[in-house]
mmCIF file of C-alpha atoms and ligand atoms in Angstrom:
data_model
loop_
_atom_site.group_PDB
_atom_site.id
_atom_site.type_symbol
_atom_site.label_atom_id
_atom_site.label_comp_id
_atom_site.label_asym_id
_atom_site.label_seq_id
_atom_site.Cartn_x
_atom_site.Cartn_y
_atom_site.Cartn_z
ATOM 1 C CA MET A 589 118.108 73.243 80.884
ATOM 2 C CA ASP A 590 121.212 73.111 83.049
ATOM 3 C CA ALA A 591 120.729 76.024 85.480
ATOM 4 C CA LYS A 592 124.419 76.459 86.225
ATOM 5 C CA GLN A 593 125.318 76.531 82.548
ATOM 6 C CA PHE A 594 122.473 78.974 81.875
ATOM 7 C CA VAL A 595 123.729 81.316 84.594
ATOM 8 C CA ASP A 596 127.300 81.181 83.289
ATOM 9 C CA GLU A 597 126.256 81.780 79.688
ATOM 10 C CA LYS A 598 123.883 84.647 80.420
ATOM 11 C CA THR A 599 126.338 86.306 82.808
ATOM 12 C CA GLU A 600 128.955 86.264 80.062
ATOM 13 C CA GLU A 601 126.459 87.502 77.472
ATOM 14 C CA ILE A 602 125.413 90.455 79.646
ATOM 15 C CA ARG A 603 129.048 91.285 80.407
ATOM 16 C CA GLN A 604 129.951 91.236 76.691
ATOM 17 C CA THR A 605 126.938 93.260 75.548
ATOM 18 C CA VAL A 606 127.072 95.944 78.216
ATOM 19 C CA GLY A 607 130.870 96.238 78.018
ATOM 20 C CA GLY A 608 132.139 99.016 80.289
ATOM 21 C CA GLN A 609 128.737 100.762 80.406
ATOM 22 C CA ARG A 610 126.057 100.748 83.078
ATOM 23 C CA ALA A 611 122.770 98.833 82.965
ATOM 24 C CA LEU A 612 119.587 99.306 84.911
ATOM 25 C CA VAL A 613 117.053 96.777 86.104
ATOM 26 C CA ALA A 614 113.599 97.681 87.352
ATOM 27 C CA LEU A 615 112.638 95.332 90.160
ATOM 28 C CA SER A 616 109.028 94.459 90.850
ATOM 29 C CA GLY A 617 109.493 91.985 93.679
ATOM 30 C CA GLY A 618 108.625 89.098 91.377
ATOM 31 C CA VAL A 619 110.932 86.200 90.605
ATOM 32 C CA ASP A 620 111.553 87.185 86.947
ATOM 33 C CA SER A 621 112.950 90.662 87.538
ATOM 34 C CA SER A 622 114.766 89.416 90.646
ATOM 35 C CA VAL A 623 116.575 86.712 88.677
ATOM 36 C CA VAL A 624 117.529 89.244 86.025
ATOM 37 C CA ALA A 625 118.857 91.590 88.732
ATOM 38 C CA ALA A 626 120.937 88.821 90.297
ATOM 39 C CA LEU A 627 122.324 87.841 86.861
ATOM 40 C CA GLY A 628 123.055 91.491 86.075
ATOM 41 C CA HIS A 629 124.814 91.973 89.396
ATOM 42 C CA ARG A 630 126.892 88.861 88.803
ATOM 43 C CA ALA A 631 127.899 90.188 85.374
ATOM 44 C CA LEU A 632 128.352 93.868 86.145
ATOM 45 C CA GLY A 633 128.739 94.339 89.905
ATOM 46 C CA ASP A 634 128.229 97.981 90.821
ATOM 47 C CA ARG A 635 127.613 98.925 87.183
ATOM 48 C CA LEU A 636 124.138 97.478 87.606
ATOM 49 C CA VAL A 637 121.613 99.985 88.932
ATOM 50 C CA ALA A 638 118.740 98.157 90.656
ATOM 51 C CA LEU A 639 115.664 100.329 90.830
ATOM 52 C CA PHE A 640 112.282 99.787 92.393
ATOM 53 C CA ILE A 641 109.714 102.175 90.942
ATOM 54 C CA ASP A 642 106.813 102.488 93.342
ATOM 55 C CA ASP A 643 103.906 102.915 90.940
ATOM 56 C CA GLY A 644 101.348 102.839 93.750
ATOM 57 C CA LEU A 645 100.003 99.523 92.408
ATOM 58 C CA MET A 646 102.204 97.119 94.346
ATOM 59 C CA ARG A 647 101.268 94.844 97.188
ATOM 60 C CA GLN A 648 101.657 95.863 100.844
ATOM 61 C CA ASP A 649 105.250 96.841 101.816
ATOM 62 C CA GLU A 650 106.643 95.570 98.527
ATOM 63 C CA GLY A 651 109.443 98.151 98.158
ATOM 64 C CA PRO A 652 111.029 97.743 101.612
ATOM 65 C CA MET A 653 110.674 93.957 101.350
ATOM 66 C CA VAL A 654 112.513 93.847 98.021
ATOM 67 C CA ALA A 655 115.225 96.212 99.271
ATOM 68 C CA GLU A 656 115.758 94.045 102.334
ATOM 69 C CA ALA A 657 115.917 90.774 100.365
ATOM 70 C CA PHE A 658 118.455 92.207 97.925
ATOM 71 C CA ALA A 659 120.550 93.776 100.671
ATOM 72 C CA THR A 660 121.271 90.231 101.852
ATOM 73 C CA LEU A 661 122.758 89.548 98.389
ATOM 74 C CA GLY A 662 124.868 92.700 98.560
ATOM 75 C CA ILE A 663 122.676 94.499 96.005
ATOM 76 C CA GLU A 664 121.528 98.003 96.849
ATOM 77 C CA VAL A 665 118.019 98.822 95.600
ATOM 78 C CA GLN A 666 116.969 102.427 94.991
ATOM 79 C CA ILE A 667 113.287 103.103 95.620
ATOM 80 C CA GLN A 668 111.599 105.913 93.654
ATOM 81 C CA ASP A 669 108.036 106.879 94.502
ATOM 82 C CA ARG A 670 106.200 107.651 91.248
ATOM 83 C CA SER A 671 102.711 106.728 92.424
ATOM 84 C CA GLU A 672 101.250 110.203 91.853
ATOM 85 C CA GLN A 673 102.207 110.093 88.178
ATOM 86 C CA PHE A 674 100.580 106.691 87.692
ATOM 87 C CA PHE A 675 97.368 107.641 89.484
ATOM 88 C CA ALA A 676 97.163 110.851 87.438
ATOM 89 C CA VAL A 677 97.218 108.991 84.095
ATOM 90 C CA LEU A 678 94.952 106.180 85.270
ATOM 91 C CA ALA A 679 92.272 108.575 86.522
ATOM 92 C CA GLY A 680 88.984 108.185 84.689
ATOM 93 C CA ILE A 681 90.040 105.106 82.649
ATOM 94 C CA THR A 682 87.777 102.067 82.888
ATOM 95 C CA ASP A 683 88.520 100.197 79.637
ATOM 96 C CA PRO A 684 90.946 97.323 80.375
ATOM 97 C CA GLU A 685 93.194 97.733 77.350
ATOM 98 C CA GLU A 686 93.296 101.529 77.757
ATOM 99 C CA LYS A 687 94.282 100.962 81.357
ATOM 100 C CA ARG A 688 97.113 98.657 80.318
ATOM 101 C CA LYS A 689 98.260 101.150 77.695
ATOM 102 C CA ALA A 690 98.211 104.063 80.163
ATOM 103 C CA PHE A 691 100.211 101.972 82.626
ATOM 104 C CA ARG A 692 102.685 100.837 79.972
ATOM 105 C CA ASP A 693 103.311 104.319 78.589
ATOM 106 C CA THR A 694 103.843 105.769 82.051
ATOM 107 C CA PHE A 695 106.011 102.838 83.072
ATOM 108 C CA TYR A 696 108.370 103.299 80.141
ATOM 109 C CA LYS A 697 108.427 107.099 80.446
ATOM 110 C CA THR A 698 109.285 106.834 84.129
ATOM 111 C CA LEU A 699 111.841 104.173 83.443
ATOM 112 C CA GLY A 700 113.311 106.102 80.490
ATOM 113 C CA ALA A 701 113.826 109.094 82.785
ATOM 114 C CA ALA A 702 115.391 106.889 85.465
ATOM 115 C CA VAL A 703 117.726 105.323 82.907
ATOM 116 C CA ARG A 704 118.815 108.726 81.643
ATOM 117 C CA ASP A 705 119.397 109.967 85.215
ATOM 118 C CA SER A 706 121.434 106.865 86.025
ATOM 119 C CA GLY A 707 123.624 107.117 82.931
ATOM 120 C CA ALA A 708 122.753 103.504 82.009
ATOM 121 C CA LYS A 709 122.714 102.588 78.323
ATOM 122 C CA PHE A 710 121.033 99.232 78.795
ATOM 123 C CA MET A 711 117.995 97.951 80.537
ATOM 124 C CA LEU A 712 117.656 94.376 81.738
ATOM 125 C CA GLN A 713 114.121 93.047 81.646
ATOM 126 C CA GLY A 714 112.502 89.895 83.034
ATOM 127 C CA THR A 715 110.378 88.958 80.013
ATOM 128 C CA ILE A 716 109.778 85.187 79.949
ATOM 129 C CA ALA A 717 108.524 82.808 77.231
ATOM 130 C CA PRO A 718 104.765 82.858 78.064
ATOM 131 C CA ASP A 719 104.784 86.678 77.923
ATOM 132 C CA ILE A 720 105.942 86.424 74.328
ATOM 133 C CA LEU A 721 103.797 83.435 73.315
ATOM 134 C CA GLU A 722 100.572 84.896 74.700
ATOM 135 C CA THR A 723 101.181 88.303 73.197
ATOM 136 C CA LYS A 724 101.962 86.802 69.788
ATOM 137 C CA GLY A 725 98.871 84.631 70.082
ATOM 138 C CA GLY A 726 96.844 87.787 70.614
ATOM 139 C CA VAL A 727 95.677 86.534 74.003
ATOM 140 C CA LYS A 728 96.897 89.656 75.714
ATOM 141 C CA THR A 729 99.057 92.698 75.271
ATOM 142 C CA GLN A 730 101.792 92.096 77.781
ATOM 143 C CA HIS A 731 103.382 95.383 78.693
ATOM 144 C CA ASN A 732 106.848 93.910 78.580
ATOM 145 C CA VAL A 733 106.972 92.625 75.021
ATOM 146 C CA LEU A 734 108.372 95.635 73.291
ATOM 147 C CA GLU A 735 108.506 94.581 69.664
ATOM 148 C CA GLN A 736 104.889 93.464 69.797
ATOM 149 C CA ILE A 737 103.530 96.712 71.102
ATOM 150 C CA GLY A 738 105.488 98.681 68.537
ATOM 151 C CA LEU A 739 107.387 100.595 71.168
ATOM 152 C CA ASP A 740 110.306 102.461 69.708
ATOM 153 C CA THR A 741 112.860 102.024 72.457
ATOM 154 C CA ALA A 742 115.080 104.635 70.786
ATOM 155 C CA VAL A 743 112.484 107.232 71.797
ATOM 156 C CA TYR A 744 113.074 106.237 75.380
ATOM 157 C CA GLY A 745 116.830 106.015 74.892
ATOM 158 C CA LEU A 746 117.308 102.408 75.937
ATOM 159 C CA ALA A 747 118.654 99.152 74.598
ATOM 160 C CA ILE A 748 116.785 96.234 76.117
ATOM 161 C CA LEU A 749 118.221 92.883 77.174
ATOM 162 C CA GLU A 750 115.847 90.023 77.968
ATOM 163 C CA PRO A 751 117.984 87.106 79.179
ATOM 164 C CA LEU A 752 115.016 84.974 80.336
ATOM 165 C CA ARG A 753 112.936 85.145 77.167
ATOM 166 C CA GLU A 754 113.289 81.419 76.440
ATOM 167 C CA LEU A 755 112.384 80.235 79.935
ATOM 168 C CA PHE A 756 109.122 79.169 81.534
ATOM 169 C CA LYS A 757 108.377 79.850 85.197
ATOM 170 C CA PRO A 758 109.650 76.554 86.675
ATOM 171 C CA GLN A 759 112.975 77.078 84.902
ATOM 172 C CA VAL A 760 113.165 80.666 86.156
ATOM 173 C CA ARG A 761 112.742 79.330 89.694
ATOM 174 C CA GLU A 762 115.541 76.803 89.088
ATOM 175 C CA VAL A 763 117.817 79.630 87.991
ATOM 176 C CA ALA A 764 116.744 81.634 91.074
ATOM 177 C CA ARG A 765 117.840 78.778 93.318
ATOM 178 C CA GLU A 766 121.117 78.472 91.400
ATOM 179 C CA LEU A 767 121.709 82.196 92.056
ATOM 180 C CA SER A 768 120.974 81.686 95.798
ATOM 181 C CA LEU A 769 118.030 84.077 95.809
ATOM 182 C CA PRO A 770 116.105 83.895 99.101
ATOM 183 C CA GLU A 771 113.230 81.404 99.081
ATOM 184 C CA SER A 772 110.770 84.256 99.691
ATOM 185 C CA ILE A 773 111.634 85.444 96.172
ATOM 186 C CA ALA A 774 112.536 82.201 94.358
ATOM 187 C CA GLU A 775 109.237 80.550 95.277
ATOM 188 C CA ARG A 776 107.100 83.685 95.112
ATOM 189 C CA MET A 777 103.826 83.721 93.199
ATOM 190 C CA PRO A 778 103.890 85.548 89.864
ATOM 191 C CA PHE A 779 102.678 89.132 90.075
ATOM 192 C CA PRO A 780 101.830 91.067 86.916
ATOM 193 C CA GLY A 781 103.771 94.143 85.780
ATOM 194 C CA PRO A 782 100.738 96.469 85.956
ATOM 195 C CA GLY A 783 100.244 95.254 89.522
ATOM 196 C CA LEU A 784 96.954 95.634 91.305
ATOM 197 C CA ALA A 785 95.598 97.524 88.273
ATOM 198 C CA THR A 786 95.014 94.104 86.657
ATOM 199 C CA ARG A 787 92.811 93.213 89.653
ATOM 200 C CA ILE A 788 90.672 96.323 89.701
ATOM 201 C CA VAL A 789 87.721 96.348 87.353
ATOM 202 C CA GLY A 790 86.772 99.949 86.616
ATOM 203 C CA GLU A 791 88.715 103.043 87.609
ATOM 204 C CA VAL A 792 92.046 102.706 89.406
ATOM 205 C CA THR A 793 92.162 105.258 92.234
ATOM 206 C CA PRO A 794 94.303 105.324 95.391
ATOM 207 C CA GLU A 795 91.222 104.441 97.463
ATOM 208 C CA ARG A 796 90.249 101.491 95.265
ATOM 209 C CA VAL A 797 93.859 100.223 95.232
ATOM 210 C CA ALA A 798 93.880 100.428 99.038
ATOM 211 C CA THR A 799 90.783 98.190 99.112
ATOM 212 C CA ALA A 800 92.284 95.622 96.718
ATOM 213 C CA ARG A 801 95.611 95.716 98.583
ATOM 214 C CA ALA A 802 94.072 95.165 102.017
ATOM 215 C CA ALA A 803 92.022 92.229 100.698
ATOM 216 C CA THR A 804 95.140 90.816 98.984
ATOM 217 C CA VAL A 805 96.994 90.699 102.311
ATOM 218 C CA ILE A 806 94.188 88.556 103.754
ATOM 219 C CA VAL A 807 93.926 86.240 100.731
ATOM 220 C CA GLU A 808 97.692 85.645 100.622
ATOM 221 C CA ASP A 809 97.806 85.169 104.378
ATOM 222 C CA GLU A 810 95.012 82.573 104.407
ATOM 223 C CA LEU A 811 95.983 80.696 101.220
ATOM 224 C CA SER A 812 99.780 80.685 101.396
ATOM 225 C CA ALA A 813 99.757 77.351 103.267
ATOM 226 C CA LEU A 814 98.194 75.746 100.163
ATOM 227 C CA GLN A 815 101.006 77.110 97.983
ATOM 228 C CA PRO A 816 98.765 77.947 95.033
ATOM 229 C CA PHE A 817 100.356 78.936 91.730
ATOM 230 C CA GLN A 818 98.752 82.343 92.168
ATOM 231 C CA CYS A 819 96.103 83.820 94.432
ATOM 232 C CA MET A 820 94.606 87.262 94.530
ATOM 233 C CA ALA A 821 91.795 89.586 95.542
ATOM 234 C CA VAL A 822 89.930 91.413 92.797
ATOM 235 C CA LEU A 823 87.805 94.523 93.251
ATOM 236 C CA LEU A 824 84.765 94.638 90.979
ATOM 237 C CA SER A 825 83.149 97.820 89.706
ATOM 238 C CA ASP A 826 79.666 96.531 90.503
ATOM 239 C CA ARG A 827 78.272 97.009 93.971
ATOM 240 C CA ALA A 828 75.774 95.097 96.069
ATOM 241 C CA THR A 829 73.434 95.879 98.891
ATOM 242 C CA GLY A 830 74.254 94.550 102.324
ATOM 243 C CA LEU A 831 73.742 95.239 105.993
ATOM 244 C CA GLN A 832 76.361 96.864 108.165
ATOM 245 C CA ASP A 833 75.705 98.010 111.742
ATOM 246 C CA GLY A 834 71.993 97.528 111.157
ATOM 247 C CA LYS A 835 71.955 99.802 108.106
ATOM 248 C CA ARG A 836 71.547 98.967 104.440
ATOM 249 C CA ILE A 837 74.682 99.965 102.471
ATOM 250 C CA PHE A 838 75.567 99.664 98.803
ATOM 251 C CA GLY A 839 78.990 98.093 99.293
ATOM 252 C CA GLN A 840 82.009 96.833 97.368
ATOM 253 C CA ILE A 841 82.417 93.305 95.986
ATOM 254 C CA ILE A 842 85.702 91.400 96.274
ATOM 255 C CA VAL A 843 86.399 88.277 94.233
ATOM 256 C CA VAL A 844 88.902 85.797 95.627
ATOM 257 C CA ARG A 845 90.795 83.966 92.896
ATOM 258 C CA SER A 846 93.306 81.167 93.406
ATOM 259 C CA VAL A 847 94.635 79.006 90.588
ATOM 260 C CA GLU A 848 96.883 76.049 89.935
ATOM 261 C CA SER A 849 99.047 76.113 86.841
ATOM 262 C CA GLU A 850 102.377 75.011 85.415
ATOM 263 C CA ASP A 851 103.172 77.968 83.224
ATOM 264 C CA ALA A 852 100.183 80.363 83.398
ATOM 265 C CA MET A 853 99.104 79.380 79.870
ATOM 266 C CA THR A 854 96.252 77.322 81.321
ATOM 267 C CA ALA A 855 94.990 77.201 84.900
ATOM 268 C CA THR A 856 92.435 75.502 87.133
ATOM 269 C CA PRO A 857 90.830 76.929 90.273
ATOM 270 C CA THR A 858 92.318 75.788 93.595
ATOM 271 C CA GLU A 859 89.979 73.489 95.511
ATOM 272 C CA VAL A 860 89.973 75.483 98.721
ATOM 273 C CA GLU A 861 88.356 74.026 101.867
ATOM 274 C CA TRP A 862 85.062 75.623 102.846
ATOM 275 C CA ASP A 863 86.428 76.620 106.292
ATOM 276 C CA VAL A 864 89.265 78.537 104.714
ATOM 277 C CA LEU A 865 86.944 80.289 102.270
ATOM 278 C CA ARG A 866 84.602 81.218 105.098
ATOM 279 C CA ARG A 867 87.483 82.664 107.149
ATOM 280 C CA ILE A 868 88.621 84.724 104.151
ATOM 281 C CA GLN A 869 85.089 86.089 103.722
ATOM 282 C CA GLU A 870 84.766 86.933 107.413
ATOM 283 C CA ARG A 871 88.123 88.665 107.557
ATOM 284 C CA ILE A 872 87.629 90.679 104.369
ATOM 285 C CA CYS A 873 84.175 91.905 105.416
ATOM 286 C CA ALA A 874 85.441 92.734 108.919
ATOM 287 C CA GLU A 875 88.844 94.207 108.049
ATOM 288 C CA VAL A 876 88.430 95.931 104.677
ATOM 289 C CA PRO A 877 86.239 99.029 104.916
ATOM 290 C CA GLY A 878 83.273 99.179 102.550
ATOM 291 C CA VAL A 879 83.321 95.535 101.400
ATOM 292 C CA ILE A 880 79.951 93.840 101.733
ATOM 293 C CA LYS A 881 80.317 90.749 99.571
ATOM 294 C CA VAL A 882 83.064 88.176 98.909
ATOM 295 C CA LEU A 883 82.913 85.712 96.001
ATOM 296 C CA TYR A 884 85.148 82.799 94.975
ATOM 297 C CA ASP A 885 85.989 82.469 91.270
ATOM 298 C CA LEU A 886 85.519 78.894 89.954
ATOM 299 C CA THR A 887 86.586 79.544 86.371
ATOM 300 C CA PRO A 888 89.577 77.835 84.765
ATOM 301 C CA LYS A 889 91.792 79.381 82.071
ATOM 302 C CA PRO A 890 90.506 79.135 79.390
ATOM 303 C CA PRO A 891 87.910 80.549 79.103
ATOM 304 C CA SER A 892 88.940 83.062 81.801
ATOM 305 C CA THR A 893 92.349 84.621 82.022
ATOM 306 C CA ILE A 894 94.046 84.525 85.402
ATOM 307 C CA GLU A 895 93.918 88.285 85.927
ATOM 308 C CA TYR A 896 90.767 90.380 85.512
ATOM 309 C CA ILE A 897 91.927 92.901 82.934
HETATM 310 P P1 XMP B 789 96.484 86.055 82.273
HETATM 311 O O1 XMP B 789 95.671 87.025 83.083
HETATM 312 O O2 XMP B 789 96.759 86.575 80.899
HETATM 313 O O3 XMP B 789 97.900 86.000 82.991
HETATM 314 O O4 XMP B 789 95.950 84.672 82.277
HETATM 315 C C1 XMP B 789 98.888 85.021 82.727
HETATM 316 C C2 XMP B 789 100.039 85.267 83.664
HETATM 317 O O5 XMP B 789 100.685 86.488 83.322
HETATM 318 C C3 XMP B 789 100.607 87.422 84.378
HETATM 319 N N1 XMP B 789 100.330 88.705 83.742
HETATM 320 C C4 XMP B 789 101.258 89.632 83.500
HETATM 321 N N2 XMP B 789 102.565 89.654 83.787
HETATM 322 N N3 XMP B 789 102.725 91.789 82.784
HETATM 323 C C5 XMP B 789 103.296 90.762 83.455
HETATM 324 O O6 XMP B 789 104.485 90.823 83.735
HETATM 325 C C6 XMP B 789 101.418 91.834 82.449
HETATM 326 O O7 XMP B 789 100.937 92.778 81.854
HETATM 327 C C7 XMP B 789 100.645 90.689 82.835
HETATM 328 N N4 XMP B 789 99.340 90.372 82.677
HETATM 329 C C8 XMP B 789 99.167 89.142 83.228
HETATM 330 C C9 XMP B 789 99.508 86.920 85.294
HETATM 331 O O8 XMP B 789 99.688 87.337 86.635
HETATM 332 C C10 XMP B 789 99.616 85.418 85.114
HETATM 333 O O9 XMP B 789 100.634 84.871 85.919
#
């Protein structure tokens, strides 16, 4: 792929398809949606509405960070807090696929409403090739492959454009560099659409998300020097007994996962130094309330997936 040619072609395609109308892009902070936003802005200028829906499942300070990064490109990002809606539908759900479905339905309803409010007739989406391949292969229901999940976009009043659907991650990053996206975005680890919900086994509640989020900050902080393909903290639904301040408590268990991969289709665990793992354990137990045990996941993909739900 020639990144410059790709950018020129897709810019023209978006311009032609959207015509004089407005389009909306929902940013997640990840490289895929960021590239789509930059392409959309190049094609449409102010007729692109860049929206960040805060679903309550994002990493620490994600919204302000995205807004700041895009401001440097001259793109204004609107932030809408919809976390209460997401937590309300996720309450009580423990089954992984039900959780994904609840997220997906709420995501598209929220987005549909935002599109209608904005007057946009099109939505730009950062679906990439592995999303489609894995969903077709039945490996996972990816929330962003519309045809596969039988979502009638007419119900939501949108036409969807997916300019990156033929690309794999390394190519997306090439395009990001071509579009002069800041390195903090172009080289960022992938982060799934349903956010921290994919890293919480059992019910997703604001308290449990806060635990996973606080542990994520530590994992990313300690492992970023190794530049893994992806690293994360996962909150299990099991508990374990431990000692805190001389008392026995039945505490939370965090799994640290870090993987190396080319395209997320297969992955191997990062060979992290013992000292680094020990520091992660010490920090999580000391800094994240209620956590009593920290584990490191040694499993490649397959048989495991990268995420936990
Ligand atoms: P798995 O867990 O299936 O993940 O091995 C493969 C890659 O896809 C990401 N992922 C998602 N991305 N929506 C997304 O946009 C999703 O629903 C989703 N589920 C998993 C995951 O982070 C990994 O990079």
